[in-house]
Each structure stands twice: as C-alpha cells, then as structure tokens.
mmCIF file with all atom_site columns, C-alpha atoms in Angstrom:
data_model
loop_
_atom_site.group_PDB
_atom_site.id
_atom_site.type_symbol
_atom_site.label_atom_id
_atom_site.label_alt_id
_atom_site.label_comp_id
_atom_site.label_asym_id
_atom_site.label_entity_id
_atom_site.label_seq_id
_atom_site.pdbx_PDB_ins_code
_atom_site.Cartn_x
_atom_site.Cartn_y
_atom_site.Cartn_z
_atom_site.occupancy
_atom_site.B_iso_or_equiv
_atom_site.pdbx_formal_charge
_atom_site.auth_seq_id
_atom_site.auth_comp_id
_atom_site.auth_asym_id
_atom_site.auth_atom_id
_atom_site.pdbx_PDB_model_num
ATOM 1   C CA . MET B 1 1   ? 20.151  -20.848 15.125  1.00 0.00 ? 63  MET B CA 1
ATOM 2   C CA . SER B 1 2   ? 17.149  -23.368 15.135  1.00 0.00 ? 64  SER B CA 1
ATOM 3   C CA . LEU B 1 3   ? 14.682  -20.407 16.589  1.00 0.00 ? 65  LEU B CA 1
ATOM 4   C CA . CYS B 1 4   ? 15.949  -18.469 13.098  1.00 0.00 ? 66  CYS B CA 1
ATOM 5   C CA . ARG B 1 5   ? 15.343  -21.953 11.085  1.00 0.00 ? 67  ARG B CA 1
ATOM 6   C CA . ARG B 1 6   ? 11.774  -22.162 12.342  1.00 0.00 ? 68  ARG B CA 1
ATOM 7   C CA . ALA B 1 7   ? 11.301  -18.276 12.134  1.00 0.00 ? 69  ALA B CA 1
ATOM 8   C CA . ALA B 1 8   ? 12.113  -18.281 8.571   1.00 0.00 ? 70  ALA B CA 1
ATOM 9   C CA . THR B 1 9   ? 9.856   -21.481 7.834   1.00 0.00 ? 71  THR B CA 1
ATOM 10  C CA . LEU B 1 10  ? 7.041   -20.032 9.655   1.00 0.00 ? 72  LEU B CA 1
ATOM 11  C CA . GLU B 1 11  ? 7.628   -16.601 7.631   1.00 0.00 ? 73  GLU B CA 1
ATOM 12  C CA . VAL B 1 12  ? 7.278   -18.432 4.290   1.00 0.00 ? 74  VAL B CA 1
ATOM 13  C CA . GLU B 1 13  ? 4.128   -20.584 5.437   1.00 0.00 ? 75  GLU B CA 1
ATOM 14  C CA . LEU B 1 14  ? 2.364   -17.524 6.325   1.00 0.00 ? 76  LEU B CA 1
ATOM 15  C CA . GLU B 1 15  ? 3.584   -15.799 2.720   1.00 0.00 ? 77  GLU B CA 1
ATOM 16  C CA . ARG B 1 16  ? 2.435   -18.543 1.125   1.00 0.00 ? 78  ARG B CA 1
ATOM 17  C CA . ILE B 1 17  ? -0.835  -18.468 2.751   1.00 0.00 ? 79  ILE B CA 1
ATOM 18  C CA . GLU B 1 18  ? -1.318  -14.527 2.298   1.00 0.00 ? 80  GLU B CA 1
ATOM 19  C CA . GLY B 1 19  ? -0.622  -15.872 -1.420  1.00 0.00 ? 81  GLY B CA 1
ATOM 20  C CA . GLN B 1 20  ? -3.684  -17.890 -1.862  1.00 0.00 ? 82  GLN B CA 1
ATOM 21  C CA . LEU B 1 21  ? -5.576  -15.147 -0.083  1.00 0.00 ? 83  LEU B CA 1
ATOM 22  C CA . SER B 1 22  ? -4.611  -12.741 -2.325  1.00 0.00 ? 84  SER B CA 1
ATOM 23  C CA . LEU B 1 23  ? -5.533  -14.952 -5.147  1.00 0.00 ? 85  LEU B CA 1
ATOM 24  C CA . GLY B 1 24  ? -9.403  -15.119 -3.668  1.00 0.00 ? 86  GLY B CA 1
ATOM 25  C CA . ASN B 1 25  ? -8.312  -19.066 -2.990  1.00 0.00 ? 87  ASN B CA 1
ATOM 26  C CA . ASP B 1 26  ? -9.590  -20.328 0.484   1.00 0.00 ? 88  ASP B CA 1
ATOM 27  C CA . ALA B 1 27  ? -6.851  -20.592 2.889   1.00 0.00 ? 89  ALA B CA 1
ATOM 28  C CA . ASP B 1 28  ? -6.924  -22.607 6.369   1.00 0.00 ? 90  ASP B CA 1
ATOM 29  C CA . LEU B 1 29  ? -7.341  -18.742 8.459   1.00 0.00 ? 91  LEU B CA 1
ATOM 30  C CA . ASP B 1 30  ? -6.707  -21.168 11.885  1.00 0.00 ? 92  ASP B CA 1
ATOM 31  C CA . ALA B 1 31  ? -2.914  -21.994 10.846  1.00 0.00 ? 93  ALA B CA 1
ATOM 32  C CA . TYR B 1 32  ? -2.529  -18.408 9.496   1.00 0.00 ? 94  TYR B CA 1
ATOM 33  C CA . SER B 1 33  ? -3.327  -17.293 13.029  1.00 0.00 ? 95  SER B CA 1
ATOM 34  C CA . ARG B 1 34  ? -1.229  -20.396 14.711  1.00 0.00 ? 96  ARG B CA 1
ATOM 35  C CA . HIS B 1 35  ? 1.449   -19.505 12.496  1.00 0.00 ? 97  HIS B CA 1
ATOM 36  C CA . ALA B 1 36  ? 1.666   -15.961 12.917  1.00 0.00 ? 98  ALA B CA 1
ATOM 37  C CA . GLY B 1 37  ? 1.358   -16.292 17.081  1.00 0.00 ? 99  GLY B CA 1
ATOM 38  C CA . GLY B 1 38  ? 4.115   -18.820 16.851  1.00 0.00 ? 100 GLY B CA 1
ATOM 39  C CA . LEU B 1 39  ? 6.038   -16.290 14.833  1.00 0.00 ? 101 LEU B CA 1
ATOM 40  C CA . ARG B 1 40  ? 5.978   -13.796 16.991  1.00 0.00 ? 102 ARG B CA 1
ATOM 41  C CA . ARG B 1 41  ? 6.771   -15.700 20.078  1.00 0.00 ? 103 ARG B CA 1
ATOM 42  C CA . ILE B 1 42  ? 9.891   -16.985 18.360  1.00 0.00 ? 104 ILE B CA 1
ATOM 43  C CA . LEU B 1 43  ? 10.709  -13.419 17.375  1.00 0.00 ? 105 LEU B CA 1
ATOM 44  C CA . GLU B 1 44  ? 10.207  -12.054 20.729  1.00 0.00 ? 106 GLU B CA 1
ATOM 45  C CA . THR B 1 45  ? 12.297  -14.935 22.180  1.00 0.00 ? 107 THR B CA 1
ATOM 46  C CA . LEU B 1 46  ? 15.668  -13.815 19.756  1.00 0.00 ? 108 LEU B CA 1
ATOM 47  C CA . GLY B 1 47  ? 15.009  -10.426 21.049  1.00 0.00 ? 109 GLY B CA 1
ATOM 48  C CA . ILE B 1 48  ? 13.650  -8.720  18.357  1.00 0.00 ? 110 ILE B CA 1
ATOM 49  C CA . GLU B 1 49  ? 10.969  -6.374  19.180  1.00 0.00 ? 111 GLU B CA 1
ATOM 50  C CA . ARG B 1 50  ? 8.441   -3.865  16.921  1.00 0.00 ? 112 ARG B CA 1
ATOM 51  C CA . ARG B 1 51  ? 9.088   -0.688  17.192  1.00 0.00 ? 113 ARG B CA 1
ATOM 52  C CA . LYS B 1 52  ? 6.924   2.015   16.299  1.00 0.00 ? 114 LYS B CA 1
ATOM 53  C CA . ARG B 1 53  ? 8.141   4.773   14.045  1.00 0.00 ? 115 ARG B CA 1
ATOM 54  C CA . ASP B 1 54  ? 6.413   7.743   12.323  1.00 0.00 ? 116 ASP B CA 1
ATOM 55  C CA . VAL B 1 55  ? 6.396   7.039   8.537   1.00 0.00 ? 117 VAL B CA 1
ATOM 56  C CA . SER B 1 56  ? 3.807   10.065  7.411   1.00 0.00 ? 118 SER B CA 1
ATOM 57  C CA . PRO B 1 57  ? 5.554   13.045  5.660   1.00 0.00 ? 119 PRO B CA 1
ATOM 58  C CA . SER B 1 58  ? 5.288   15.920  8.105   1.00 0.00 ? 120 SER B CA 1
ATOM 59  C CA . LEU B 1 59  ? 3.246   19.151  7.278   1.00 0.00 ? 121 LEU B CA 1
ATOM 60  C CA . ALA B 1 60  ? 6.612   21.138  6.288   1.00 0.00 ? 122 ALA B CA 1
ATOM 61  C CA . ASP B 1 61  ? 7.789   18.364  4.134   1.00 0.00 ? 123 ASP B CA 1
ATOM 62  C CA . ILE B 1 62  ? 4.463   18.963  1.963   1.00 0.00 ? 124 ILE B CA 1
ATOM 63  C CA . ALA B 1 63  ? 4.708   22.302  2.087   1.00 0.00 ? 125 ALA B CA 1
ATOM 64  C CA . ARG B 1 64  ? 8.392   22.096  1.225   1.00 0.00 ? 126 ARG B CA 1
ATOM 65  C CA . ARG B 1 65  ? 7.649   19.481  -1.802  1.00 0.00 ? 127 ARG B CA 1
ATOM 66  C CA . CYS B 1 66  ? 4.931   21.654  -3.026  1.00 0.00 ? 128 CYS B CA 1
ATOM 67  C CA . ALA B 1 67  ? 7.304   24.725  -3.052  1.00 0.00 ? 129 ALA B CA 1
ATOM 68  C CA . GLU B 1 68  ? 10.074  22.900  -4.863  1.00 0.00 ? 130 GLU B CA 1
ATOM 69  C CA . ALA B 1 69  ? 7.620   21.674  -7.474  1.00 0.00 ? 131 ALA B CA 1
ATOM 70  C CA . PRO B 1 70  ? 4.720   23.759  -7.918  1.00 0.00 ? 132 PRO B CA 1
ATOM 71  C CA . GLU B 1 71  ? 4.040   22.452  -11.701 1.00 0.00 ? 133 GLU B CA 1
ATOM 72  C CA . GLU B 1 72  ? 3.694   18.914  -10.326 1.00 0.00 ? 134 GLU B CA 1
ATOM 73  C CA . ALA B 1 73  ? 1.712   20.070  -6.993  1.00 0.00 ? 135 ALA B CA 1
ATOM 74  C CA . HIS B 1 74  ? -0.777  22.132  -8.902  1.00 0.00 ? 136 HIS B CA 1
ATOM 75  C CA . GLY B 1 75  ? -1.024  20.163  -12.495 1.00 0.00 ? 137 GLY B CA 1
ATOM 76  C CA . ASP B 1 76  ? 0.488   21.582  -15.853 1.00 0.00 ? 138 ASP B CA 1
ATOM 77  C CA . ASP B 1 77  ? -1.477  23.986  -17.580 1.00 0.00 ? 139 ASP B CA 1
ATOM 78  C CA . ASP B 1 78  ? -0.772  21.659  -21.166 1.00 0.00 ? 140 ASP B CA 1
ATOM 79  C CA . ASP B 1 79  ? -2.604  18.789  -19.557 1.00 0.00 ? 141 ASP B CA 1
ATOM 80  C CA . VAL B 1 80  ? -5.396  21.758  -18.409 1.00 0.00 ? 142 VAL B CA 1
ATOM 81  C CA . ASP B 1 81  ? -5.799  22.886  -22.219 1.00 0.00 ? 143 ASP B CA 1
ATOM 82  C CA . ALA B 1 82  ? -5.471  19.432  -23.807 1.00 0.00 ? 144 ALA B CA 1
ATOM 83  C CA . ALA B 1 83  ? -8.157  18.057  -21.618 1.00 0.00 ? 145 ALA B CA 1
ATOM 84  C CA . GLU B 1 84  ? -9.963  21.310  -22.649 1.00 0.00 ? 146 GLU B CA 1
ATOM 85  C CA . THR B 1 85  ? -9.619  20.686  -26.428 1.00 0.00 ? 147 THR B CA 1
ATOM 86  C CA . ALA B 1 86  ? -10.568 16.953  -25.730 1.00 0.00 ? 148 ALA B CA 1
ATOM 87  C CA . LEU B 1 87  ? -13.813 18.216  -24.121 1.00 0.00 ? 149 LEU B CA 1
ATOM 88  C CA . ALA B 1 88  ? -15.285 21.111  -26.418 1.00 0.00 ? 150 ALA B CA 1
ATOM 89  C CA . PRO B 1 89  ? -17.369 18.778  -28.972 1.00 0.00 ? 151 PRO B CA 1
ATOM 90  C CA . VAL B 1 90  ? -18.765 17.514  -25.377 1.00 0.00 ? 152 VAL B CA 1
ATOM 91  C CA . LYS B 1 91  ? -19.378 20.736  -24.076 1.00 0.00 ? 153 LYS B CA 1
ATOM 92  C CA . ALA B 1 92  ? -20.682 21.886  -27.427 1.00 0.00 ? 154 ALA B CA 1
ATOM 93  C CA . ALA B 1 93  ? -23.391 19.471  -27.769 1.00 0.00 ? 155 ALA B CA 1
ATOM 94  C CA . SER B 1 94  ? -24.735 19.914  -24.447 1.00 0.00 ? 156 SER B CA 1
ATOM 95  C CA . ASN B 1 95  ? -25.157 23.630  -25.227 1.00 0.00 ? 157 ASN B CA 1
ATOM 96  C CA . ALA B 1 96  ? -26.823 22.719  -28.336 1.00 0.00 ? 158 ALA B CA 1
ATOM 97  C CA . PRO B 1 97  ? -30.889 23.361  -28.272 1.00 0.00 ? 159 PRO B CA 1
ATOM 98  C CA . GLU B 1 98  ? -32.567 20.129  -28.157 1.00 0.00 ? 160 GLU B CA 1
ATOM 99  C CA . GLY B 1 99  ? -33.502 18.413  -31.639 1.00 0.00 ? 161 GLY B CA 1
ATOM 100 C CA . SER B 1 100 ? -30.202 20.490  -33.512 1.00 0.00 ? 162 SER B CA 1
ATOM 101 C CA . GLU B 1 101 ? -28.499 17.019  -33.646 1.00 0.00 ? 163 GLU B CA 1
#
C-alpha cells in the first residue's frame, strides 16, 4: 500500500510540474526526471507494465466511415455554395480592369 501512495504522490508532482511547463513557467527538469524515473521503478515493482497497442484507425475503418457518411467526408454542398457567395465580391474585384475601383 505504501508503494501505491508513493506512486500517486509522484504522479501528482509530475502533473504539477507539467502544468507549470504548459503555462510557460520555469520548472525543475532535474526533479521532473528523477520523479519520472522513480515512478517508473515503483510501477515496475508493483507489476504494472507498459503494453504497446495500436490506436490508429485501419484503412478499412477509414473507408467504412467515408462510405457511411459521404457528406461529412467530402463536405456539404451548402457550405460550398455559401463560400462561393461570400467570395463573389473578391473574385469580381480581382477580375476588374485596373483603375476601375
């Protein structure tokens, strides 16, 4: 039980340091490294192992999603029409002869 408490304490401290870094503040990277190493050793002692697993979608998953929702995969015609309407004045101005503004 003591190792579990120590692991939790180190995890909280690592999160605190990471929070400081994410805010752009300085942090003691030496302490961070020591805490991370200590946490790894404690977790190993407890028998917790890293297991590699693939979390990316397969090509078949991507193809299935595209087939199920072609509008989402290729865009909505209404969005295209709205974009063309919004850009019409810009296109007209760029096609106008010089000095006609």
